[in-house]
Amino acid sequence: MPCLTKKRHGLKISRDMSNRHVRHLRLLSLMILSAVLAGAAGVARAEDPLQEFQPVEKRGRITPFNGAAPLETGKAGSGDSGQLPAGELQPMAKGETGAPVDGAAPSEGVTVFERMGAELPPLPAEKPFEGKPDDAYGAFQRGYYLTAMGLALPRAQLGDRAAQTLVAEILDSGLGVKRDPKAAAFWYEQAANAGDPSAMFKFAVLLMEGRVVPRDPKRADELMKKAADLGNASAQFNHAQTLTADMPGEKGLKAALPYYRKAAEQGIADAQYALSQILINVDGIPEDERATARDWLARAAMAGYDTAELDLALWMIDGIAGERNLEAGFRWMRRAAEGGNVVAQNKLSHLYINAIGTRQDPVEAAKWYVLSRRAGLQDPQLEDFYLGVSDEVQKKALMAANRFRRS
């Protein structure tokens, strides 16, 4: 799903958040939140076992986006906070697939034993299909791009906005045809003028960039807001980004909050993360909403967003927005570290040294310190620890670190 933001105010623009376009703005969005929330009042929390090396300020921890590819999760459901048992969440191993993000296990159907002696419920009434099948989109989904173009183009020329958007997508991506950004922009604009939310978002991005069409920030903002109000999740997130950039301070954050929430409910992991930070830090948030902050953070973490994994680990260890769970916090920290998050690698070393949520393991502690140090993160306390262990421990740690880099 596409997800871009404004170029002005220093915000960078990438192209898309789908499988085609994986670059995405994250850094400034949370830097904005960080700057705004840095002065927010704090609340009391439980004694912090990491306090000597990991202070967690205020109610939560604001960290900048780190450039990891954004992902989507399942919908939280309109108007439903979708409470997740964050303290019990188990991070999945690499390559592992699991239950849906919201925790629902897949149905196995009615078994033979359940049917014995029981009358099956009546089938629901059959609903007649209205309208003709969209052959063009069906061909597109199956990868028959030339067929899709051949079916969609005549409809696009007759003013069908869905067909216009499909033609633009094929031309923009060069799927089965030569890539033609200018022709794609033409069809995106036609579909946007006809009211297609996806085309509005795509054309707004082009207007922001100013490479294929003349740059027009004002019209881009108007189209982005229209697309957001029509329910486009990517536009909702980016309109929220625009509001936080144009209105620094809590006023902008509160104005952006409904759009972050809508995007989060549609599965935008970046929005889920941003929502969690606003809920835990901004003053005046109702307590019942503030109580869902860890749940939203958990959704972003379950989507594989490593910064959310790191923060969820710290929240669990420190007892922020929920009960303390050292073991679960350790598991999430390890998950983020294994994904390459350098800060998580550093913190994981501390957890191994202090036996927080796990057993004490000097080899693992030294290994993760070596990895974080190689990435440029200096830590005098860990350096003292490393120099104080035996040569044998250092040797094993270096070998383990080298194996990790090759894996």
PDB file of C-alpha atoms in Angstrom, residues 57-327:
ATOM      1  CA  GLU A  57      11.648   9.455  30.077  1.00  0.00           C
ATOM      2  CA  LYS A  58       8.092  10.557  30.676  1.00  0.00           C
ATOM      3  CA  ARG A  59       5.371   8.037  30.051  1.00  0.00           C
ATOM      4  CA  GLY A  60       6.941   6.417  27.038  1.00  0.00           C
ATOM      5  CA  ARG A  61       9.861   6.568  24.734  1.00  0.00           C
ATOM      6  CA  ILE A  62       9.942   8.520  21.488  1.00  0.00           C
ATOM      7  CA  THR A  63      12.361   7.182  18.941  1.00  0.00           C
ATOM      8  CA  PRO A  64      12.787   8.283  15.321  1.00  0.00           C
ATOM      9  CA  PHE A  65      11.781   6.094  12.455  1.00  0.00           C
ATOM     10  CA  ASN A  66      14.846   4.138  11.396  1.00  0.00           C
ATOM     11  CA  GLY A  67      14.078   3.510   7.739  1.00  0.00           C
ATOM     12  CA  ALA A  68      12.851  -0.076   7.988  1.00  0.00           C
ATOM     13  CA  ALA A  69      10.380  -0.987   5.281  1.00  0.00           C
ATOM     14  CA  PRO A  70       6.857  -0.244   6.531  1.00  0.00           C
ATOM     15  CA  LEU A  71       4.402  -3.087   6.747  1.00  0.00           C
ATOM     16  CA  GLU A  72       0.704  -3.554   7.166  1.00  0.00           C
ATOM     17  CA  THR A  73      -1.157  -5.466   9.790  1.00  0.00           C
ATOM     18  CA  GLY A  74      -4.723  -6.594  10.076  1.00  0.00           C
ATOM     19  CA  LYS A  75      -7.438  -4.080  10.730  1.00  0.00           C
ATOM     20  CA  ALA A  76      -8.143  -3.235  14.321  1.00  0.00           C
ATOM     21  CA  GLY A  77     -11.783  -2.766  13.544  1.00  0.00           C
ATOM     22  CA  SER A  78     -13.610   0.512  13.260  1.00  0.00           C
ATOM     23  CA  GLY A  79     -14.287   1.980  16.652  1.00  0.00           C
ATOM     24  CA  ASP A  80     -12.666  -0.932  18.469  1.00  0.00           C
ATOM     25  CA  SER A  81      -9.384  -0.611  20.296  1.00  0.00           C
ATOM     26  CA  GLY A  82      -8.737  -4.283  19.610  1.00  0.00           C
ATOM     27  CA  GLN A  83      -7.119  -4.956  22.986  1.00  0.00           C
ATOM     28  CA  LEU A  84      -4.097  -7.178  22.643  1.00  0.00           C
ATOM     29  CA  PRO A  85      -2.589  -9.104  25.561  1.00  0.00           C
ATOM     30  CA  ALA A  86       0.717  -7.310  25.031  1.00  0.00           C
ATOM     31  CA  GLY A  87       2.305  -8.858  28.082  1.00  0.00           C
ATOM     32  CA  GLU A  88       1.825 -12.306  26.626  1.00  0.00           C
ATOM     33  CA  LEU A  89       2.886 -11.578  23.048  1.00  0.00           C
ATOM     34  CA  GLN A  90       5.466 -13.936  21.618  1.00  0.00           C
ATOM     35  CA  PRO A  91       7.650 -12.547  18.826  1.00  0.00           C
ATOM     36  CA  MET A  92       7.825 -14.926  15.880  1.00  0.00           C
ATOM     37  CA  ALA A  93      11.099 -16.377  14.749  1.00  0.00           C
ATOM     38  CA  LYS A  94      12.478 -15.377  11.371  1.00  0.00           C
ATOM     39  CA  GLY A  95      10.515 -16.951   8.559  1.00  0.00           C
ATOM     40  CA  GLU A  96       7.806 -18.178  10.901  1.00  0.00           C
ATOM     41  CA  THR A  97       4.199 -17.540  10.082  1.00  0.00           C
ATOM     42  CA  GLY A  98       1.593 -17.417  12.770  1.00  0.00           C
ATOM     43  CA  ALA A  99      -1.910 -16.443  13.707  1.00  0.00           C
ATOM     44  CA  PRO A 100      -3.328 -13.176  12.396  1.00  0.00           C
ATOM     45  CA  VAL A 101      -1.923 -10.077  14.037  1.00  0.00           C
ATOM     46  CA  ASP A 102      -5.015  -9.556  16.157  1.00  0.00           C
ATOM     47  CA  GLY A 103      -4.459 -12.932  17.756  1.00  0.00           C
ATOM     48  CA  ALA A 104      -7.320 -14.876  16.223  1.00  0.00           C
ATOM     49  CA  ALA A 105      -6.487 -18.487  15.471  1.00  0.00           C
ATOM     50  CA  PRO A 106      -7.526 -19.790  12.039  1.00  0.00           C
ATOM     51  CA  SER A 107     -10.717 -21.809  12.057  1.00  0.00           C
ATOM     52  CA  GLU A 108     -10.402 -25.538  11.462  1.00  0.00           C
ATOM     53  CA  GLY A 109     -14.068 -25.949  10.576  1.00  0.00           C
ATOM     54  CA  VAL A 110     -16.589 -28.349  12.079  1.00  0.00           C
ATOM     55  CA  THR A 111     -15.089 -31.749  12.897  1.00  0.00           C
ATOM     56  CA  VAL A 112     -16.804 -35.108  12.438  1.00  0.00           C
ATOM     57  CA  PHE A 113     -17.113 -35.487  16.202  1.00  0.00           C
ATOM     58  CA  GLU A 114     -18.821 -32.124  16.520  1.00  0.00           C
ATOM     59  CA  ARG A 115     -21.329 -33.135  13.865  1.00  0.00           C
ATOM     60  CA  MET A 116     -22.322 -36.440  15.458  1.00  0.00           C
ATOM     61  CA  GLY A 117     -25.768 -36.148  16.958  1.00  0.00           C
ATOM     62  CA  ALA A 118     -25.986 -32.441  16.254  1.00  0.00           C
ATOM     63  CA  GLU A 119     -28.046 -30.773  13.590  1.00  0.00           C
ATOM     64  CA  LEU A 120     -26.041 -28.468  11.372  1.00  0.00           C
ATOM     65  CA  PRO A 121     -27.266 -24.872  11.182  1.00  0.00           C
ATOM     66  CA  PRO A 122     -29.111 -23.869   8.010  1.00  0.00           C
ATOM     67  CA  LEU A 123     -27.111 -22.291   5.217  1.00  0.00           C
ATOM     68  CA  PRO A 124     -27.432 -18.521   4.878  1.00  0.00           C
ATOM     69  CA  ALA A 125     -29.641 -17.217   2.112  1.00  0.00           C
ATOM     70  CA  GLU A 126     -27.818 -16.967  -1.190  1.00  0.00           C
ATOM     71  CA  LYS A 127     -27.214 -13.409  -2.308  1.00  0.00           C
ATOM     72  CA  PRO A 128     -27.377 -12.790  -6.048  1.00  0.00           C
ATOM     73  CA  PHE A 129     -24.301 -11.131  -7.539  1.00  0.00           C
ATOM     74  CA  GLU A 130     -25.043  -7.709  -8.946  1.00  0.00           C
ATOM     75  CA  GLY A 131     -22.871  -6.133 -11.578  1.00  0.00           C
ATOM     76  CA  LYS A 132     -20.452  -7.648 -14.054  1.00  0.00           C
ATOM     77  CA  PRO A 133     -17.125  -9.139 -12.987  1.00  0.00           C
ATOM     78  CA  ASP A 134     -14.109  -6.854 -13.314  1.00  0.00           C
ATOM     79  CA  ASP A 135     -12.194  -8.873 -15.880  1.00  0.00           C
ATOM     80  CA  ALA A 136      -9.440  -6.263 -16.174  1.00  0.00           C
ATOM     81  CA  TYR A 137      -8.618  -6.265 -12.472  1.00  0.00           C
ATOM     82  CA  GLY A 138      -8.902 -10.035 -12.338  1.00  0.00           C
ATOM     83  CA  ALA A 139      -6.337 -10.348 -15.124  1.00  0.00           C
ATOM     84  CA  PHE A 140      -4.109  -7.853 -13.310  1.00  0.00           C
ATOM     85  CA  GLN A 141      -4.231  -9.877 -10.103  1.00  0.00           C
ATOM     86  CA  ARG A 142      -3.253 -13.034 -11.984  1.00  0.00           C
ATOM     87  CA  GLY A 143      -0.294 -11.279 -13.590  1.00  0.00           C
ATOM     88  CA  TYR A 144      -1.754 -11.008 -17.103  1.00  0.00           C
ATOM     89  CA  TYR A 145      -0.821  -7.353 -17.416  1.00  0.00           C
ATOM     90  CA  LEU A 146      -1.175  -6.974 -21.178  1.00  0.00           C
ATOM     91  CA  THR A 147      -4.626  -8.533 -21.004  1.00  0.00           C
ATOM     92  CA  ALA A 148      -5.511  -6.221 -18.126  1.00  0.00           C
ATOM     93  CA  MET A 149      -4.334  -3.208 -20.103  1.00  0.00           C
ATOM     94  CA  GLY A 150      -6.287  -4.277 -23.147  1.00  0.00           C
ATOM     95  CA  LEU A 151      -9.458  -4.629 -21.086  1.00  0.00           C
ATOM     96  CA  ALA A 152      -8.992  -1.516 -18.955  1.00  0.00           C
ATOM     97  CA  LEU A 153      -7.864   1.030 -21.545  1.00  0.00           C
ATOM     98  CA  PRO A 154     -11.153   1.215 -23.507  1.00  0.00           C
ATOM     99  CA  ARG A 155     -13.046   1.654 -20.244  1.00  0.00           C
ATOM    100  CA  ALA A 156     -10.567   4.295 -19.089  1.00  0.00           C
ATOM    101  CA  GLN A 157     -11.101   6.229 -22.310  1.00  0.00           C
ATOM    102  CA  LEU A 158     -14.835   6.193 -21.575  1.00  0.00           C
ATOM    103  CA  GLY A 159     -14.287   7.750 -18.139  1.00  0.00           C
ATOM    104  CA  ASP A 160     -14.260   4.693 -15.843  1.00  0.00           C
ATOM    105  CA  ARG A 161     -12.179   5.966 -12.907  1.00  0.00           C
ATOM    106  CA  ALA A 162     -11.283   2.495 -11.615  1.00  0.00           C
ATOM    107  CA  ALA A 163     -10.030   1.540 -15.075  1.00  0.00           C
ATOM    108  CA  GLN A 164      -8.128   4.819 -15.312  1.00  0.00           C
ATOM    109  CA  THR A 165      -6.369   4.062 -12.036  1.00  0.00           C
ATOM    110  CA  LEU A 166      -5.521   0.544 -13.191  1.00  0.00           C
ATOM    111  CA  VAL A 167      -4.071   1.816 -16.473  1.00  0.00           C
ATOM    112  CA  ALA A 168      -2.028   4.374 -14.538  1.00  0.00           C
ATOM    113  CA  GLU A 169      -0.711   1.683 -12.207  1.00  0.00           C
ATOM    114  CA  ILE A 170       0.366  -0.541 -15.099  1.00  0.00           C
ATOM    115  CA  LEU A 171       2.098   2.340 -16.880  1.00  0.00           C
ATOM    116  CA  ASP A 172       3.670   3.658 -13.697  1.00  0.00           C
ATOM    117  CA  SER A 173       5.135   0.256 -12.822  1.00  0.00           C
ATOM    118  CA  GLY A 174       5.991  -0.850 -16.345  1.00  0.00           C
ATOM    119  CA  LEU A 175       4.049  -4.091 -15.888  1.00  0.00           C
ATOM    120  CA  GLY A 176       4.109  -5.862 -19.231  1.00  0.00           C
ATOM    121  CA  VAL A 177       4.574  -2.542 -21.008  1.00  0.00           C
ATOM    122  CA  LYS A 178       7.283   0.097 -21.202  1.00  0.00           C
ATOM    123  CA  ARG A 179       7.234   2.292 -18.129  1.00  0.00           C
ATOM    124  CA  ASP A 180       5.733   5.680 -18.950  1.00  0.00           C
ATOM    125  CA  PRO A 181       5.539   8.010 -15.915  1.00  0.00           C
ATOM    126  CA  LYS A 182       4.016  10.897 -17.883  1.00  0.00           C
ATOM    127  CA  ALA A 183       1.219   8.772 -19.299  1.00  0.00           C
ATOM    128  CA  ALA A 184       0.659   7.296 -15.846  1.00  0.00           C
ATOM    129  CA  ALA A 185       0.399  10.795 -14.380  1.00  0.00           C
ATOM    130  CA  PHE A 186      -2.199  11.705 -17.007  1.00  0.00           C
ATOM    131  CA  TRP A 187      -4.404   8.767 -16.051  1.00  0.00           C
ATOM    132  CA  TYR A 188      -3.870   9.283 -12.312  1.00  0.00           C
ATOM    133  CA  GLU A 189      -5.047  12.870 -12.742  1.00  0.00           C
ATOM    134  CA  GLN A 190      -8.101  11.802 -14.754  1.00  0.00           C
ATOM    135  CA  ALA A 191      -9.068   9.263 -12.088  1.00  0.00           C
ATOM    136  CA  ALA A 192      -8.352  11.722  -9.271  1.00  0.00           C
ATOM    137  CA  ASN A 193     -10.575  14.337 -10.886  1.00  0.00           C
ATOM    138  CA  ALA A 194     -13.271  11.663 -11.141  1.00  0.00           C
ATOM    139  CA  GLY A 195     -13.010  10.976  -7.400  1.00  0.00           C
ATOM    140  CA  ASP A 196     -10.912   7.811  -7.079  1.00  0.00           C
ATOM    141  CA  PRO A 197      -9.205   7.930  -3.619  1.00  0.00           C
ATOM    142  CA  SER A 198      -6.208   5.818  -4.627  1.00  0.00           C
ATOM    143  CA  ALA A 199      -5.569   7.983  -7.679  1.00  0.00           C
ATOM    144  CA  MET A 200      -5.950  11.108  -5.544  1.00  0.00           C
ATOM    145  CA  PHE A 201      -3.202   9.847  -3.266  1.00  0.00           C
ATOM    146  CA  LYS A 202      -0.893   8.853  -6.120  1.00  0.00           C
ATOM    147  CA  PHE A 203      -1.376  12.134  -7.982  1.00  0.00           C
ATOM    148  CA  ALA A 204      -0.898  14.122  -4.756  1.00  0.00           C
ATOM    149  CA  VAL A 205       2.486  12.449  -4.376  1.00  0.00           C
ATOM    150  CA  LEU A 206       3.418  13.400  -7.932  1.00  0.00           C
ATOM    151  CA  LEU A 207       2.400  17.000  -7.222  1.00  0.00           C
ATOM    152  CA  MET A 208       4.592  17.017  -4.121  1.00  0.00           C
ATOM    153  CA  GLU A 209       7.592  15.625  -5.971  1.00  0.00           C
ATOM    154  CA  GLY A 210       7.307  17.897  -8.980  1.00  0.00           C
ATOM    155  CA  ARG A 211       9.321  15.600 -11.233  1.00  0.00           C
ATOM    156  CA  VAL A 212       6.718  14.253 -13.638  1.00  0.00           C
ATOM    157  CA  VAL A 213       4.179  17.067 -13.229  1.00  0.00           C
ATOM    158  CA  PRO A 214       4.704  20.675 -12.098  1.00  0.00           C
ATOM    159  CA  ARG A 215       5.064  20.898  -8.338  1.00  0.00           C
ATOM    160  CA  ASP A 216       1.914  22.155  -6.611  1.00  0.00           C
ATOM    161  CA  PRO A 217       1.995  21.672  -2.807  1.00  0.00           C
ATOM    162  CA  LYS A 218      -1.361  23.373  -2.246  1.00  0.00           C
ATOM    163  CA  ARG A 219      -3.233  21.105  -4.637  1.00  0.00           C
ATOM    164  CA  ALA A 220      -1.306  18.113  -3.319  1.00  0.00           C
ATOM    165  CA  ASP A 221      -2.486  18.868   0.218  1.00  0.00           C
ATOM    166  CA  GLU A 222      -6.066  19.261  -0.962  1.00  0.00           C
ATOM    167  CA  LEU A 223      -6.040  15.943  -2.799  1.00  0.00           C
ATOM    168  CA  MET A 224      -4.327  14.177   0.105  1.00  0.00           C
ATOM    169  CA  LYS A 225      -6.990  15.365   2.544  1.00  0.00           C
ATOM    170  CA  LYS A 226      -9.799  14.378   0.167  1.00  0.00           C
ATOM    171  CA  ALA A 227      -8.321  10.915  -0.247  1.00  0.00           C
ATOM    172  CA  ALA A 228      -7.896  10.630   3.526  1.00  0.00           C
ATOM    173  CA  ASP A 229     -11.491  11.654   4.170  1.00  0.00           C
ATOM    174  CA  LEU A 230     -12.617   9.077   1.596  1.00  0.00           C
ATOM    175  CA  GLY A 231     -10.833   6.341   3.564  1.00  0.00           C
ATOM    176  CA  ASN A 232      -7.486   5.840   1.830  1.00  0.00           C
ATOM    177  CA  ALA A 233      -5.202   4.568   4.607  1.00  0.00           C
ATOM    178  CA  SER A 234      -1.969   5.858   3.091  1.00  0.00           C
ATOM    179  CA  ALA A 235      -3.476   9.294   2.602  1.00  0.00           C
ATOM    180  CA  GLN A 236      -4.750   9.266   6.184  1.00  0.00           C
ATOM    181  CA  PHE A 237      -1.260   8.624   7.525  1.00  0.00           C
ATOM    182  CA  ASN A 238       0.332  11.232   5.296  1.00  0.00           C
ATOM    183  CA  HIS A 239      -2.295  13.852   6.022  1.00  0.00           C
ATOM    184  CA  ALA A 240      -1.574  13.276   9.706  1.00  0.00           C
ATOM    185  CA  GLN A 241       2.109  13.826   8.952  1.00  0.00           C
ATOM    186  CA  THR A 242       1.229  17.076   7.207  1.00  0.00           C
ATOM    187  CA  LEU A 243      -0.786  18.302  10.181  1.00  0.00           C
ATOM    188  CA  THR A 244       2.045  17.604  12.623  1.00  0.00           C
ATOM    189  CA  ALA A 245       4.483  19.437  10.344  1.00  0.00           C
ATOM    190  CA  ASP A 246       2.250  22.453   9.729  1.00  0.00           C
ATOM    191  CA  MET A 247       1.091  22.819  13.349  1.00  0.00           C
ATOM    192  CA  PRO A 248       4.022  22.104  15.676  1.00  0.00           C
ATOM    193  CA  GLY A 249       3.078  21.247  19.219  1.00  0.00           C
ATOM    194  CA  GLU A 250       0.237  19.399  20.849  1.00  0.00           C
ATOM    195  CA  LYS A 251      -2.335  21.244  18.736  1.00  0.00           C
ATOM    196  CA  GLY A 252      -1.027  19.590  15.590  1.00  0.00           C
ATOM    197  CA  LEU A 253      -0.700  16.196  17.252  1.00  0.00           C
ATOM    198  CA  LYS A 254      -4.275  16.300  18.495  1.00  0.00           C
ATOM    199  CA  ALA A 255      -5.504  17.402  15.062  1.00  0.00           C
ATOM    200  CA  ALA A 256      -3.572  14.537  13.473  1.00  0.00           C
ATOM    201  CA  LEU A 257      -4.674  11.948  16.026  1.00  0.00           C
ATOM    202  CA  PRO A 258      -7.949  10.945  14.267  1.00  0.00           C
ATOM    203  CA  TYR A 259      -6.110  10.390  10.987  1.00  0.00           C
ATOM    204  CA  TYR A 260      -3.330   8.392  12.647  1.00  0.00           C
ATOM    205  CA  ARG A 261      -6.005   6.286  14.321  1.00  0.00           C
ATOM    206  CA  LYS A 262      -7.888   5.644  11.073  1.00  0.00           C
ATOM    207  CA  ALA A 263      -4.684   4.643   9.290  1.00  0.00           C
ATOM    208  CA  ALA A 264      -3.697   2.454  12.231  1.00  0.00           C
ATOM    209  CA  GLU A 265      -7.055   0.707  12.174  1.00  0.00           C
ATOM    210  CA  GLN A 266      -6.467  -0.081   8.499  1.00  0.00           C
ATOM    211  CA  GLY A 267      -3.128  -1.705   9.283  1.00  0.00           C
ATOM    212  CA  ILE A 268      -0.469   0.951   8.629  1.00  0.00           C
ATOM    213  CA  ALA A 269       2.308  -0.043  11.038  1.00  0.00           C
ATOM    214  CA  ASP A 270       3.863   3.427  11.019  1.00  0.00           C
ATOM    215  CA  ALA A 271       0.536   4.901  12.077  1.00  0.00           C
ATOM    216  CA  GLN A 272       0.151   2.280  14.796  1.00  0.00           C
ATOM    217  CA  TYR A 273       3.554   3.206  16.183  1.00  0.00           C
ATOM    218  CA  ALA A 274       2.916   6.957  15.978  1.00  0.00           C
ATOM    219  CA  LEU A 275      -0.486   6.487  17.614  1.00  0.00           C
ATOM    220  CA  SER A 276       1.059   4.617  20.530  1.00  0.00           C
ATOM    221  CA  GLN A 277       3.545   7.447  21.118  1.00  0.00           C
ATOM    222  CA  ILE A 278       0.883  10.161  21.023  1.00  0.00           C
ATOM    223  CA  LEU A 279      -1.474   8.289  23.330  1.00  0.00           C
ATOM    224  CA  ILE A 280       1.195   7.722  25.973  1.00  0.00           C
ATOM    225  CA  ASN A 281       2.774  11.186  25.848  1.00  0.00           C
ATOM    226  CA  VAL A 282       0.277  13.898  24.938  1.00  0.00           C
ATOM    227  CA  ASP A 283      -1.596  15.529  27.802  1.00  0.00           C
ATOM    228  CA  GLY A 284      -5.376  15.542  27.814  1.00  0.00           C
ATOM    229  CA  ILE A 285      -5.821  12.086  26.280  1.00  0.00           C
ATOM    230  CA  PRO A 286      -8.715  10.232  27.981  1.00  0.00           C
ATOM    231  CA  GLU A 287      -7.412   7.468  30.226  1.00  0.00           C
ATOM    232  CA  ASP A 288      -9.381   4.756  28.420  1.00  0.00           C
ATOM    233  CA  GLU A 289      -7.640   5.755  25.178  1.00  0.00           C
ATOM    234  CA  ARG A 290      -4.247   6.092  26.860  1.00  0.00           C
ATOM    235  CA  ALA A 291      -4.655   2.530  28.137  1.00  0.00           C
ATOM    236  CA  THR A 292      -4.581   1.234  24.541  1.00  0.00           C
ATOM    237  CA  ALA A 293      -1.119   2.672  23.781  1.00  0.00           C
ATOM    238  CA  ARG A 294       0.733  -0.588  24.410  1.00  0.00           C
ATOM    239  CA  ASP A 295      -1.782  -2.492  22.300  1.00  0.00           C
ATOM    240  CA  TRP A 296      -1.091  -0.260  19.297  1.00  0.00           C
ATOM    241  CA  LEU A 297       2.643  -0.531  19.873  1.00  0.00           C
ATOM    242  CA  ALA A 298       2.261  -4.315  19.970  1.00  0.00           C
ATOM    243  CA  ARG A 299       0.460  -4.282  16.622  1.00  0.00           C
ATOM    244  CA  ALA A 300       3.322  -2.397  15.009  1.00  0.00           C
ATOM    245  CA  ALA A 301       5.808  -4.795  16.602  1.00  0.00           C
ATOM    246  CA  MET A 302       3.871  -7.815  15.373  1.00  0.00           C
ATOM    247  CA  ALA A 303       4.088  -6.327  11.883  1.00  0.00           C
ATOM    248  CA  GLY A 304       7.872  -6.603  12.105  1.00  0.00           C
ATOM    249  CA  TYR A 305       8.610  -2.923  12.691  1.00  0.00           C
ATOM    250  CA  ASP A 306      11.877  -3.165  14.616  1.00  0.00           C
ATOM    251  CA  THR A 307      11.630   0.201  16.377  1.00  0.00           C
ATOM    252  CA  ALA A 308       8.261  -0.880  17.749  1.00  0.00           C
ATOM    253  CA  GLU A 309       9.812  -4.196  18.816  1.00  0.00           C
ATOM    254  CA  LEU A 310      12.507  -2.305  20.716  1.00  0.00           C
ATOM    255  CA  ASP A 311      10.055   0.063  22.386  1.00  0.00           C
ATOM    256  CA  LEU A 312       7.655  -2.740  23.275  1.00  0.00           C
ATOM    257  CA  ALA A 313      10.527  -4.560  24.970  1.00  0.00           C
ATOM    258  CA  LEU A 314      11.393  -1.473  27.011  1.00  0.00           C
ATOM    259  CA  TRP A 315       7.765  -0.802  27.910  1.00  0.00           C
ATOM    260  CA  MET A 316       7.372  -4.371  29.142  1.00  0.00           C
ATOM    261  CA  ILE A 317      10.591  -4.278  31.139  1.00  0.00           C
ATOM    262  CA  ASP A 318       9.773  -0.894  32.675  1.00  0.00           C
ATOM    263  CA  GLY A 319       6.052  -1.535  33.160  1.00  0.00           C
ATOM    264  CA  ILE A 320       4.931   1.324  30.917  1.00  0.00           C
ATOM    265  CA  ALA A 321       1.252   1.367  29.867  1.00  0.00           C
ATOM    266  CA  GLY A 322       0.772  -2.091  31.341  1.00  0.00           C
ATOM    267  CA  GLU A 323       2.179  -4.651  33.710  1.00  0.00           C
ATOM    268  CA  ARG A 324       5.881  -5.434  33.846  1.00  0.00           C
ATOM    269  CA  ASN A 325       6.874  -8.644  32.052  1.00  0.00           C
ATOM    270  CA  LEU A 326      10.628  -9.151  32.012  1.00  0.00           C
ATOM    271  CA  GLU A 327      10.585 -12.431  30.085  1.00  0.00           C
TER     272      GLU A 327
END
